[in-house]
Tab-separated table of C-alpha atoms and ligand atoms in Angstrom:
chain	number	residue	atom	x	y	z
A	5	UNK	CA	-44.286	-6.842	53.417
A	6	UNK	CA	-42.900	-6.275	56.868
A	7	UNK	CA	-42.490	-3.749	59.626
A	8	UNK	CA	-39.047	-2.502	60.473
A	9	UNK	CA	-38.835	-2.212	64.244
A	10	UNK	CA	-36.704	0.051	66.451
A	11	UNK	CA	-34.442	-2.868	67.403
A	12	UNK	CA	-33.334	-2.997	63.760
A	13	UNK	CA	-32.780	0.718	63.509
A	14	UNK	CA	-29.034	0.518	64.006
A	15	UNK	CA	-28.670	-1.779	61.005
A	16	UNK	CA	-30.726	0.456	58.739
A	17	UNK	CA	-28.919	3.574	59.858
A	18	UNK	CA	-25.523	1.972	59.382
A	19	UNK	CA	-26.495	0.889	55.857
A	20	UNK	CA	-27.782	4.335	55.001
A	21	UNK	CA	-24.688	6.107	56.329
A	22	UNK	CA	-22.339	3.698	54.575
A	23	UNK	CA	-24.237	4.156	51.306
A	24	UNK	CA	-24.250	7.923	51.621
A	25	UNK	CA	-20.583	8.048	52.477
A	26	UNK	CA	-19.343	5.905	49.595
A	27	UNK	CA	-21.735	7.367	47.000
A	28	UNK	CA	-20.735	10.895	47.981
A	29	UNK	CA	-17.020	10.038	47.879
A	30	UNK	CA	-17.428	8.823	44.285
A	31	UNK	CA	-19.444	11.955	43.433
A	32	UNK	CA	-22.879	10.441	42.995
A	33	UNK	CA	-25.654	12.907	43.850
A	34	UNK	CA	-28.791	11.693	45.568
A	35	UNK	CA	-31.957	11.351	43.493
A	36	UNK	CA	-35.429	10.601	44.851
A	37	UNK	CA	-38.011	9.524	42.304
A	38	UNK	CA	-41.681	8.777	43.065
A	39	UNK	CA	-42.731	5.377	44.351
A	40	UNK	CA	-45.588	5.372	41.811
A	41	UNK	CA	-44.904	5.690	38.070
A	42	UNK	CA	-46.880	5.032	34.913
A	43	UNK	CA	-46.907	1.271	34.443
A	44	UNK	CA	-45.848	1.633	30.808
A	45	UNK	CA	-42.453	2.956	31.928
A	46	UNK	CA	-41.570	-0.444	33.397
A	47	UNK	CA	-43.195	-2.459	30.632
A	48	UNK	CA	-41.155	-0.582	28.020
A	49	UNK	CA	-37.887	-0.782	29.930
A	50	UNK	CA	-37.783	-4.012	31.909
A	51	UNK	CA	-39.563	-5.879	29.118
A	52	UNK	CA	-42.778	-7.690	28.426
A	53	UNK	CA	-41.598	-11.284	28.742
A	54	UNK	CA	-39.911	-10.790	32.123
A	55	UNK	CA	-41.166	-12.126	35.467
A	56	UNK	CA	-40.897	-8.686	37.049
A	57	UNK	CA	-43.398	-7.202	34.600
A	58	UNK	CA	-45.586	-10.225	33.882
A	59	UNK	CA	-45.990	-11.675	37.347
A	60	UNK	CA	-44.599	-9.372	39.992
A	61	UNK	CA	-45.573	-5.797	39.262
A	62	UNK	CA	-48.221	-4.076	41.386
A	63	UNK	CA	-50.339	-2.361	38.740
A	64	UNK	CA	-53.581	-0.513	39.299
A	65	UNK	CA	-55.748	2.072	37.670
A	66	UNK	CA	-55.465	5.628	38.852
A	67	UNK	CA	-58.628	7.728	39.251
A	68	UNK	CA	-58.281	9.085	35.710
A	69	UNK	CA	-57.898	5.601	34.237
A	70	UNK	CA	-54.116	5.760	33.816
A	71	UNK	CA	-52.378	2.478	34.612
A	72	UNK	CA	-49.846	3.114	37.356
A	73	UNK	CA	-47.410	0.814	39.121
A	74	UNK	CA	-45.500	0.681	42.378
A	75	UNK	CA	-41.889	0.798	41.220
A	76	UNK	CA	-40.328	-2.677	41.061
A	77	UNK	CA	-36.865	-1.092	40.675
A	78	UNK	CA	-35.383	2.361	40.098
A	79	UNK	CA	-33.238	2.265	36.972
A	80	UNK	CA	-36.167	2.992	34.666
A	81	UNK	CA	-37.296	5.853	36.910
A	82	UNK	CA	-33.803	7.354	36.865
A	83	UNK	CA	-33.670	7.095	33.066
A	84	UNK	CA	-37.091	8.781	32.868
A	85	UNK	CA	-35.917	11.567	35.193
A	86	UNK	CA	-32.725	12.007	33.142
A	87	UNK	CA	-34.848	12.628	30.044
A	88	UNK	CA	-37.536	14.704	31.799
A	89	UNK	CA	-35.026	17.112	33.325
A	90	UNK	CA	-32.820	17.470	30.227
A	91	UNK	CA	-29.832	16.062	32.097
A	92	UNK	CA	-28.041	15.368	28.801
A	93	UNK	CA	-27.045	19.045	28.883
A	94	UNK	CA	-25.130	18.581	32.139
A	95	UNK	CA	-21.515	17.396	32.302
A	96	UNK	CA	-21.533	13.660	31.504
A	97	UNK	CA	-21.667	11.201	33.031
A	98	UNK	CA	-24.495	12.208	35.320
A	99	UNK	CA	-23.978	10.111	38.451
A	100	UNK	CA	-26.842	9.555	40.880
A	101	UNK	CA	-27.619	7.301	43.848
A	102	UNK	CA	-30.914	6.299	45.380
A	103	UNK	CA	-32.116	4.510	48.492
A	104	UNK	CA	-35.664	3.382	49.125
A	105	UNK	CA	-38.493	0.848	48.907
A	106	UNK	CA	-39.327	-1.227	45.802
A	107	UNK	CA	-42.336	-3.490	45.281
A	108	UNK	CA	-42.603	-6.887	43.619
A	109	UNK	CA	-45.318	-9.483	44.069
A	110	UNK	CA	-42.636	-12.133	44.481
A	111	UNK	CA	-43.259	-15.669	45.685
A	112	UNK	CA	-42.936	-15.664	49.463
A	113	UNK	CA	-39.664	-17.343	50.437
A	114	UNK	CA	-36.575	-16.652	52.517
A	115	UNK	CA	-34.914	-13.394	51.516
A	116	UNK	CA	-37.811	-12.309	49.299
A	117	UNK	CA	-40.282	-9.640	50.284
A	118	UNK	CA	-42.978	-7.787	48.421
A	119	UNK	CA	-41.729	-4.499	49.734
A	120	UNK	CA	-37.957	-4.474	49.892
A	121	UNK	CA	-35.288	-1.798	49.864
A	122	UNK	CA	-32.463	-1.020	47.518
A	123	UNK	CA	-29.403	1.184	47.473
A	124	UNK	CA	-28.322	1.844	43.919
A	125	UNK	CA	-26.042	3.991	41.774
A	126	UNK	CA	-26.445	4.926	38.118
A	127	UNK	CA	-23.965	6.648	35.781
A	128	UNK	CA	-25.580	8.004	32.612
A	129	UNK	CA	-24.031	9.545	29.510
A	130	UNK	CA	-20.727	7.744	29.086
A	131	UNK	CA	-19.522	4.406	27.756
A	132	UNK	CA	-16.142	3.439	29.171
A	133	UNK	CA	-14.940	0.291	30.955
A	134	UNK	CA	-13.810	2.457	33.868
A	135	UNK	CA	-17.421	3.512	34.508
A	136	UNK	CA	-18.578	-0.120	34.811
A	137	UNK	CA	-15.566	-0.820	37.017
A	138	UNK	CA	-16.237	2.178	39.248
A	139	UNK	CA	-19.808	1.007	39.857
A	140	UNK	CA	-18.553	-2.460	40.796
A	141	UNK	CA	-15.943	-0.894	43.083
A	142	UNK	CA	-18.597	1.205	44.844
A	143	UNK	CA	-20.970	-1.740	45.350
A	144	UNK	CA	-18.179	-4.106	46.399
A	145	UNK	CA	-16.734	-1.682	48.943
A	146	UNK	CA	-20.154	-0.695	50.255
A	147	UNK	CA	-20.614	-4.347	51.219
A	148	UNK	CA	-17.049	-4.703	52.417
A	149	UNK	CA	-17.286	-1.586	54.613
A	150	UNK	CA	-20.292	-3.233	56.235
A	151	UNK	CA	-18.201	-6.323	56.892
A	152	UNK	CA	-19.534	-8.486	54.052
A	153	UNK	CA	-16.922	-10.058	51.809
A	154	UNK	CA	-18.289	-10.864	48.361
A	155	UNK	CA	-17.384	-12.443	45.051
A	156	UNK	CA	-18.441	-10.630	41.907
A	157	UNK	CA	-19.986	-12.859	39.253
A	158	UNK	CA	-19.525	-11.172	35.928
A	159	UNK	CA	-20.353	-11.723	32.270
A	160	UNK	CA	-20.942	-9.778	29.088
A	161	UNK	CA	-24.117	-10.202	27.078
A	162	UNK	CA	-22.869	-7.949	24.295
A	163	UNK	CA	-24.987	-5.965	21.888
A	164	UNK	CA	-28.521	-6.937	20.845
A	165	UNK	CA	-27.461	-8.266	17.445
A	166	UNK	CA	-24.727	-10.415	18.986
A	167	UNK	CA	-27.173	-11.653	21.567
A	168	UNK	CA	-29.716	-12.495	18.888
A	169	UNK	CA	-27.245	-14.651	16.993
A	170	UNK	CA	-26.341	-16.362	20.254
A	171	UNK	CA	-30.001	-16.985	21.138
A	172	UNK	CA	-30.485	-18.771	17.814
A	173	UNK	CA	-27.544	-21.015	18.667
A	174	UNK	CA	-28.670	-21.541	22.262
A	175	UNK	CA	-32.253	-22.352	21.258
A	176	UNK	CA	-30.994	-24.915	18.740
A	177	UNK	CA	-28.843	-26.524	21.401
A	178	UNK	CA	-31.668	-26.609	23.973
A	179	UNK	CA	-34.119	-28.028	21.437
A	180	UNK	CA	-31.654	-30.823	20.760
A	181	UNK	CA	-31.979	-31.659	24.486
A	182	UNK	CA	-35.730	-31.234	24.536
A	183	UNK	CA	-36.530	-34.723	25.746
A	184	UNK	CA	-34.407	-34.101	28.878
A	185	UNK	CA	-35.956	-30.718	29.708
A	186	UNK	CA	-38.435	-30.284	32.584
A	187	UNK	CA	-41.800	-28.798	31.615
A	188	UNK	CA	-41.178	-25.362	33.144
A	189	UNK	CA	-37.931	-25.074	31.196
A	190	UNK	CA	-39.675	-25.961	27.941
A	191	UNK	CA	-41.975	-23.022	28.537
A	192	UNK	CA	-39.114	-20.704	29.356
A	193	UNK	CA	-37.334	-21.854	26.229
A	194	UNK	CA	-40.301	-20.743	24.212
A	195	UNK	CA	-40.673	-17.350	25.907
A	196	UNK	CA	-37.156	-16.271	26.766
A	197	UNK	CA	-34.416	-18.828	25.978
A	198	UNK	CA	-31.693	-16.777	27.694
A	199	UNK	CA	-33.475	-17.187	31.009
A	200	UNK	CA	-33.063	-20.963	30.776
A	201	UNK	CA	-29.443	-20.312	31.778
A	202	UNK	CA	-30.753	-18.828	35.043
A	203	UNK	CA	-32.350	-22.121	36.063
A	204	UNK	CA	-31.289	-23.478	39.444
A	205	UNK	CA	-32.828	-26.922	38.819
A	206	UNK	CA	-30.408	-29.728	39.584
A	207	UNK	CA	-31.287	-31.698	36.424
A	208	UNK	CA	-30.475	-28.641	34.308
A	209	UNK	CA	-26.888	-28.347	35.578
A	210	UNK	CA	-25.182	-30.659	33.054
A	211	UNK	CA	-27.244	-29.255	30.191
A	212	UNK	CA	-26.350	-25.675	31.080
A	213	UNK	CA	-22.691	-26.532	31.554
A	214	UNK	CA	-22.504	-27.922	28.033
A	215	UNK	CA	-24.432	-25.033	26.483
A	216	UNK	CA	-22.754	-22.648	24.056
A	217	UNK	CA	-21.385	-19.561	25.835
A	218	UNK	CA	-22.399	-16.051	24.907
A	219	UNK	CA	-18.849	-14.749	25.200
A	220	UNK	CA	-17.916	-16.732	22.052
A	221	UNK	CA	-20.555	-14.821	20.108
A	222	UNK	CA	-19.389	-11.350	20.959
A	223	UNK	CA	-17.751	-9.142	18.344
A	224	UNK	CA	-14.304	-7.586	18.747
A	225	UNK	CA	-15.512	-4.311	20.265
A	226	UNK	CA	-17.676	-6.006	22.878
A	227	UNK	CA	-14.891	-8.413	23.828
A	228	UNK	CA	-12.353	-5.637	24.109
A	229	UNK	CA	-14.755	-3.593	26.213
A	230	UNK	CA	-15.350	-6.493	28.577
A	231	UNK	CA	-11.613	-7.191	28.889
A	232	UNK	CA	-11.177	-3.525	29.755
A	233	UNK	CA	-13.625	-3.847	32.665
A	234	UNK	CA	-11.882	-6.986	33.943
A	235	UNK	CA	-8.478	-5.296	33.819
A	236	UNK	CA	-9.741	-2.581	36.159
A	237	UNK	CA	-11.108	-5.195	38.533
A	238	UNK	CA	-7.709	-6.931	38.545
A	239	UNK	CA	-6.061	-3.623	39.250
A	240	UNK	CA	-8.470	-2.954	42.124
A	241	UNK	CA	-8.012	-6.525	43.432
A	242	UNK	CA	-11.714	-7.206	43.332
A	243	UNK	CA	-12.349	-10.972	43.376
A	244	UNK	CA	-14.506	-11.993	40.441
A	245	UNK	CA	-15.698	-15.163	38.740
A	246	UNK	CA	-16.431	-15.251	35.035
A	247	UNK	CA	-19.941	-16.629	34.883
A	248	UNK	CA	-21.075	-17.441	31.322
A	249	UNK	CA	-24.590	-18.295	32.521
A	250	UNK	CA	-25.211	-14.903	34.136
A	251	UNK	CA	-27.735	-13.085	31.965
A	252	UNK	CA	-29.898	-11.173	34.512
A	253	UNK	CA	-33.647	-11.113	34.294
A	254	UNK	CA	-34.335	-7.712	32.753
A	255	UNK	CA	-34.409	-6.837	29.069
A	256	UNK	CA	-32.533	-3.587	29.072
A	257	UNK	CA	-29.028	-4.846	29.774
A	258	UNK	CA	-26.215	-4.721	27.204
A	259	UNK	CA	-22.543	-5.663	27.609
A	260	UNK	CA	-21.372	-5.992	31.217
A	261	UNK	CA	-23.665	-7.696	33.746
A	262	UNK	CA	-22.676	-8.574	37.303
A	263	UNK	CA	-23.963	-9.844	40.627
A	264	UNK	CA	-22.590	-9.905	44.174
A	265	UNK	CA	-22.573	-13.097	46.250
A	266	UNK	CA	-21.485	-13.378	49.837
A	267	UNK	CA	-18.292	-15.404	50.276
A	268	UNK	CA	-19.266	-18.740	51.787
A	269	UNK	CA	-22.891	-17.609	51.754
A	270	UNK	CA	-25.336	-19.669	53.800
A	271	UNK	CA	-27.868	-20.855	51.237
A	272	UNK	CA	-25.354	-22.162	48.714
A	273	UNK	CA	-25.153	-18.589	47.425
A	274	UNK	CA	-28.343	-18.959	45.473
A	275	UNK	CA	-29.466	-15.444	46.094
A	276	UNK	CA	-27.449	-12.419	45.122
A	277	UNK	CA	-27.036	-9.463	47.432
A	278	UNK	CA	-27.172	-7.170	44.446
A	279	UNK	CA	-26.467	-6.798	40.797
A	280	UNK	CA	-26.333	-4.493	37.866
A	281	UNK	CA	-24.908	-3.847	34.463
A	282	UNK	CA	-24.711	-1.639	31.439
A	283	UNK	CA	-27.844	-0.486	29.663
A	284	UNK	CA	-26.744	1.556	26.660
A	285	UNK	CA	-30.080	1.524	24.848
A	286	UNK	CA	-32.533	2.215	27.657
A	287	UNK	CA	-32.653	6.023	27.610
A	288	UNK	CA	-33.188	6.080	23.851
A	289	UNK	CA	-35.817	3.370	24.145
A	290	UNK	CA	-37.686	5.611	26.583
A	291	UNK	CA	-37.653	8.532	24.154
A	292	UNK	CA	-34.378	10.248	25.046
A	293	UNK	CA	-31.217	10.765	22.993
A	294	UNK	CA	-28.834	7.831	22.630
A	295	UNK	CA	-27.264	7.733	26.110
A	296	UNK	CA	-24.992	4.915	27.232
A	297	UNK	CA	-25.362	4.138	30.931
A	298	UNK	CA	-24.696	1.612	33.687
A	299	UNK	CA	-25.727	0.994	37.277
A	300	UNK	CA	-26.251	-1.389	40.164
A	301	UNK	CA	-28.788	-2.069	42.916
A	302	UNK	CA	-28.156	-3.784	46.228
A	303	UNK	CA	-30.948	-5.401	48.225
A	304	UNK	CA	-30.717	-4.000	51.752
A	305	UNK	CA	-33.077	-6.497	53.376
A	306	UNK	CA	-30.700	-9.290	52.402
A	307	UNK	CA	-27.670	-7.252	53.423
A	308	UNK	CA	-29.207	-6.654	56.836
A	309	UNK	CA	-30.135	-10.272	57.409
A	310	UNK	CA	-26.536	-11.098	56.567
A	311	UNK	CA	-25.313	-8.530	59.118
A	312	UNK	CA	-27.675	-9.905	61.770
A	313	UNK	CA	-26.452	-13.421	61.180
A	314	UNK	CA	-22.855	-12.274	61.545
A	315	UNK	CA	-23.676	-10.378	64.728
A	316	UNK	CA	-25.353	-13.470	66.174
A	317	UNK	CA	-22.384	-15.637	65.253
A	318	UNK	CA	-20.140	-13.215	67.093
A	319	UNK	CA	-22.509	-13.366	70.044
A	320	UNK	CA	-23.652	-9.839	70.055
A	321	UNK	CA	-20.254	-8.234	69.577
A	322	UNK	CA	-21.825	-6.889	66.468
A	323	UNK	CA	-20.420	-6.109	63.071
A	324	UNK	CA	-22.565	-3.027	63.302
A	325	UNK	CA	-21.385	-0.612	65.947
A	326	UNK	CA	-23.936	-0.054	68.683
A	327	UNK	CA	-25.573	3.345	68.638
A	328	UNK	CA	-24.023	5.567	71.238
A	329	UNK	CA	-25.725	4.704	74.518
A	330	UNK	CA	-26.254	7.543	76.948
A	331	UNK	CA	-24.272	7.595	80.154
A	332	UNK	CA	-26.863	9.385	82.234
A	333	UNK	CA	-30.274	8.478	83.595
A	334	UNK	CA	-32.790	11.081	84.735
A	335	UNK	CA	-34.997	9.831	87.586
A	336	UNK	CA	-37.876	11.701	89.184
A	337	UNK	CA	-40.118	11.252	92.190
A	338	UNK	CA	-43.555	12.868	92.541
A	339	UNK	CA	-45.923	14.769	90.225
A	340	UNK	CA	-44.247	18.133	90.519
A	341	UNK	CA	-40.861	16.590	89.905
A	342	UNK	CA	-42.158	14.838	86.811
A	343	UNK	CA	-43.381	18.120	85.356
A	344	UNK	CA	-40.082	19.821	86.078
A	345	UNK	CA	-38.198	16.777	84.747
A	346	UNK	CA	-39.767	17.056	81.315
A	347	UNK	CA	-38.721	20.698	81.179
A	348	UNK	CA	-35.176	19.935	82.265
A	349	UNK	CA	-34.862	17.053	79.787
A	350	UNK	CA	-35.825	19.393	76.958
A	351	UNK	CA	-33.340	22.022	78.168
A	352	UNK	CA	-30.610	19.364	78.263
A	353	UNK	CA	-31.526	18.172	74.760
A	354	UNK	CA	-31.107	21.735	73.475
A	355	UNK	CA	-27.701	21.747	75.154
A	356	UNK	CA	-26.964	18.498	73.273
A	357	UNK	CA	-27.025	16.322	76.368
A	358	UNK	CA	-28.984	13.120	75.976
A	359	UNK	CA	-30.423	11.433	79.076
A	360	UNK	CA	-32.315	8.169	79.481
A	361	UNK	CA	-35.597	8.503	81.372
A	362	UNK	CA	-38.846	6.723	82.238
A	363	UNK	CA	-41.275	9.490	83.038
A	364	UNK	CA	-44.236	7.114	83.203
A	365	UNK	CA	-42.778	5.324	86.212
A	366	UNK	CA	-43.252	6.798	89.666
A	367	UNK	CA	-41.257	4.311	91.741
A	368	UNK	CA	-37.669	5.364	92.238
A	369	UNK	CA	-36.683	1.717	92.636
A	370	UNK	CA	-37.936	0.787	89.153
A	371	UNK	CA	-36.118	3.761	87.674
A	372	UNK	CA	-32.840	2.931	89.373
A	373	UNK	CA	-33.137	-0.673	88.247
A	374	UNK	CA	-33.468	0.587	84.699
A	375	UNK	CA	-30.473	2.878	85.199
A	376	UNK	CA	-28.451	-0.143	86.298
A	377	UNK	CA	-29.612	-2.167	83.333
A	378	UNK	CA	-28.552	0.578	80.954
A	379	UNK	CA	-25.184	0.685	82.711
A	380	UNK	CA	-25.169	4.460	82.983
A	381	UNK	CA	-22.353	6.033	84.940
A	382	UNK	CA	-24.534	8.666	86.607
A	383	UNK	CA	-28.158	9.177	87.578
A	384	UNK	CA	-29.675	12.573	88.280
A	385	UNK	CA	-32.535	12.454	90.762
A	386	UNK	CA	-35.224	15.070	91.120
A	387	UNK	CA	-37.618	14.762	94.092
A	388	UNK	CA	-40.232	16.959	95.729
A	389	UNK	CA	-37.647	18.674	97.951
A	390	UNK	CA	-35.296	19.434	95.058
A	391	UNK	CA	-38.129	20.959	93.029
A	392	UNK	CA	-38.854	23.234	95.959
A	393	UNK	CA	-35.308	24.483	96.521
A	394	UNK	CA	-34.167	24.459	92.881
A	395	UNK	CA	-31.533	21.773	93.341
A	396	UNK	CA	-30.948	18.302	91.875
A	397	UNK	CA	-29.002	15.227	92.980
A	398	UNK	CA	-26.237	13.753	90.816
A	399	UNK	CA	-25.394	10.197	91.814
A	400	UNK	CA	-22.241	8.371	90.768
A	401	UNK	CA	-23.554	4.873	90.100
A	402	UNK	CA	-20.281	3.106	90.788
A	403	UNK	CA	-19.282	4.699	94.088
A	404	UNK	CA	-22.814	5.594	95.182
A	405	UNK	CA	-21.604	9.084	96.094
A	406	UNK	CA	-24.260	11.765	95.672
A	407	UNK	CA	-23.845	15.491	95.269
A	408	UNK	CA	-26.524	18.139	95.380
A	409	UNK	CA	-26.192	20.922	92.839
A	410	UNK	CA	-28.164	23.929	91.656
A	411	UNK	CA	-30.489	22.977	88.781
A	412	UNK	CA	-29.041	25.871	86.773
A	413	UNK	CA	-25.641	24.209	86.914
A	414	UNK	CA	-26.911	20.841	85.657
A	415	UNK	CA	-25.825	21.266	82.038
A	416	UNK	CA	-22.407	22.347	83.155
A	417	UNK	CA	-21.997	19.461	85.582
A	418	UNK	CA	-23.188	16.829	83.102
A	419	UNK	CA	-20.940	18.209	80.410
A	420	UNK	CA	-17.973	17.667	82.725
A	421	UNK	CA	-19.095	14.071	83.242
A	422	UNK	CA	-19.658	13.396	79.535
A	423	UNK	CA	-16.737	15.318	78.133
A	424	UNK	CA	-14.175	15.391	80.945
A	425	UNK	CA	-11.358	16.728	78.754
A	426	UNK	CA	-13.180	19.873	77.656
B	1041	AMP	P1	-32.619	-7.067	40.787
B	1041	AMP	O1	-33.077	-5.672	40.478
B	1041	AMP	O2	-33.671	-8.097	40.608
B	1041	AMP	O3	-31.314	-7.424	40.227
B	1041	AMP	O4	-32.391	-7.056	42.361
B	1041	AMP	C1	-31.236	-6.526	42.956
B	1041	AMP	C2	-31.194	-6.959	44.379
B	1041	AMP	O5	-32.385	-6.552	45.052
B	1041	AMP	C3	-31.203	-8.476	44.558
B	1041	AMP	O6	-29.920	-8.991	44.466
B	1041	AMP	C4	-31.771	-8.614	45.942
B	1041	AMP	O7	-30.782	-8.423	46.931
B	1041	AMP	C5	-32.754	-7.486	46.009
B	1041	AMP	N1	-34.122	-8.002	45.753
B	1041	AMP	C6	-34.752	-8.194	44.580
B	1041	AMP	N2	-35.996	-8.676	44.765
B	1041	AMP	C7	-36.160	-8.788	46.095
B	1041	AMP	C8	-37.232	-9.215	46.942
B	1041	AMP	N3	-38.391	-9.610	46.454
B	1041	AMP	N4	-37.034	-9.207	48.279
B	1041	AMP	C9	-35.850	-8.804	48.807
B	1041	AMP	N5	-34.814	-8.376	48.076
B	1041	AMP	C10	-34.953	-8.363	46.737
């Protein structure tokens, strides 16, 4: 878990604004669910055999003995909220977006944190290829708007019965290779054979490449559905790679599954920036009516480290626009001036004029040095004399020319400096 410091604020704000803008444009409404939920919600949805539930979930007993968990993701919470608030009676699909911290006791390694942050969208109550495509479009363009070009890896894992028939085939194939399988894969094969396809082990590459592909086990409807999604992506010119080994780690997915990888990513694109898919059975599984749905989640910590890397490569030019830096510094000299300064700064703030200041410093030299460093165009200076006669000095930093004005006219004068046209 980590602190997010003020120097990173610009990145987080830019991500938030970009997320809000694109989600709103596509008519997703914001939802905020609790960080703590009953643990059973995640066990029932994400699935018992999964790493997220078995190894990574923060579970503890509440004071009344209920087992609660810090949310490892938000899809299950959104599905729970959909049921709890009778959202099936609203116009479908119900489209929501969320933004916030998630918790997984993941192995510590680059790009993995135990508290991380996700932006996600969910569309509940409709099954149509265009819904899956819209979600991919939103996620893809969220990243693109931030300056990150991605490839979408996409696959379909069909319906549970199709998947079951495939798993029988896959297990048979993997057992025939048993003598070549590393120990950890043998265990995975026993617990969750689909996840063997996820393996990044070098020695597994040829075995996985030769493995039967799930797409060949899909029925007509599933195939047609998947083709429908791909046609939209073609239409939208979204670059995608058909990835037969993409199965995703969670149990609730059906049909379309996808992940986003940075183009030319640094670490051999081993870690996805985000992913998602369709989960037509989840709401019913959690006690609601049959409700087809789909969604995605993007990991913001990874997105931000990608943005930082890009900014560094461009030597500080920054993919992320710098926050607006103020053009004015407020300097003061003497105790009385400092007291008056605080008052004037608050008055200016109410008038929507932002000034840099260092009220803790008493040396004018140190303050002017700071003003230079911040590259302000003007510094206002308030000394003992000015406090007495109700005036203030406005200094043009470039020419060094100073004018003395009435304190009451300060807002007016600064407005002219900041917004010369008005
Ligand atoms: P998932 O729900 O596992 O598909 O995760 C979606 C995205 O969340 C991933 O692609 C990552 O970008 C991000 N993510 C998942 N787990 C972590 C973690 N432990 N630390 C940082 N980001 C994560």
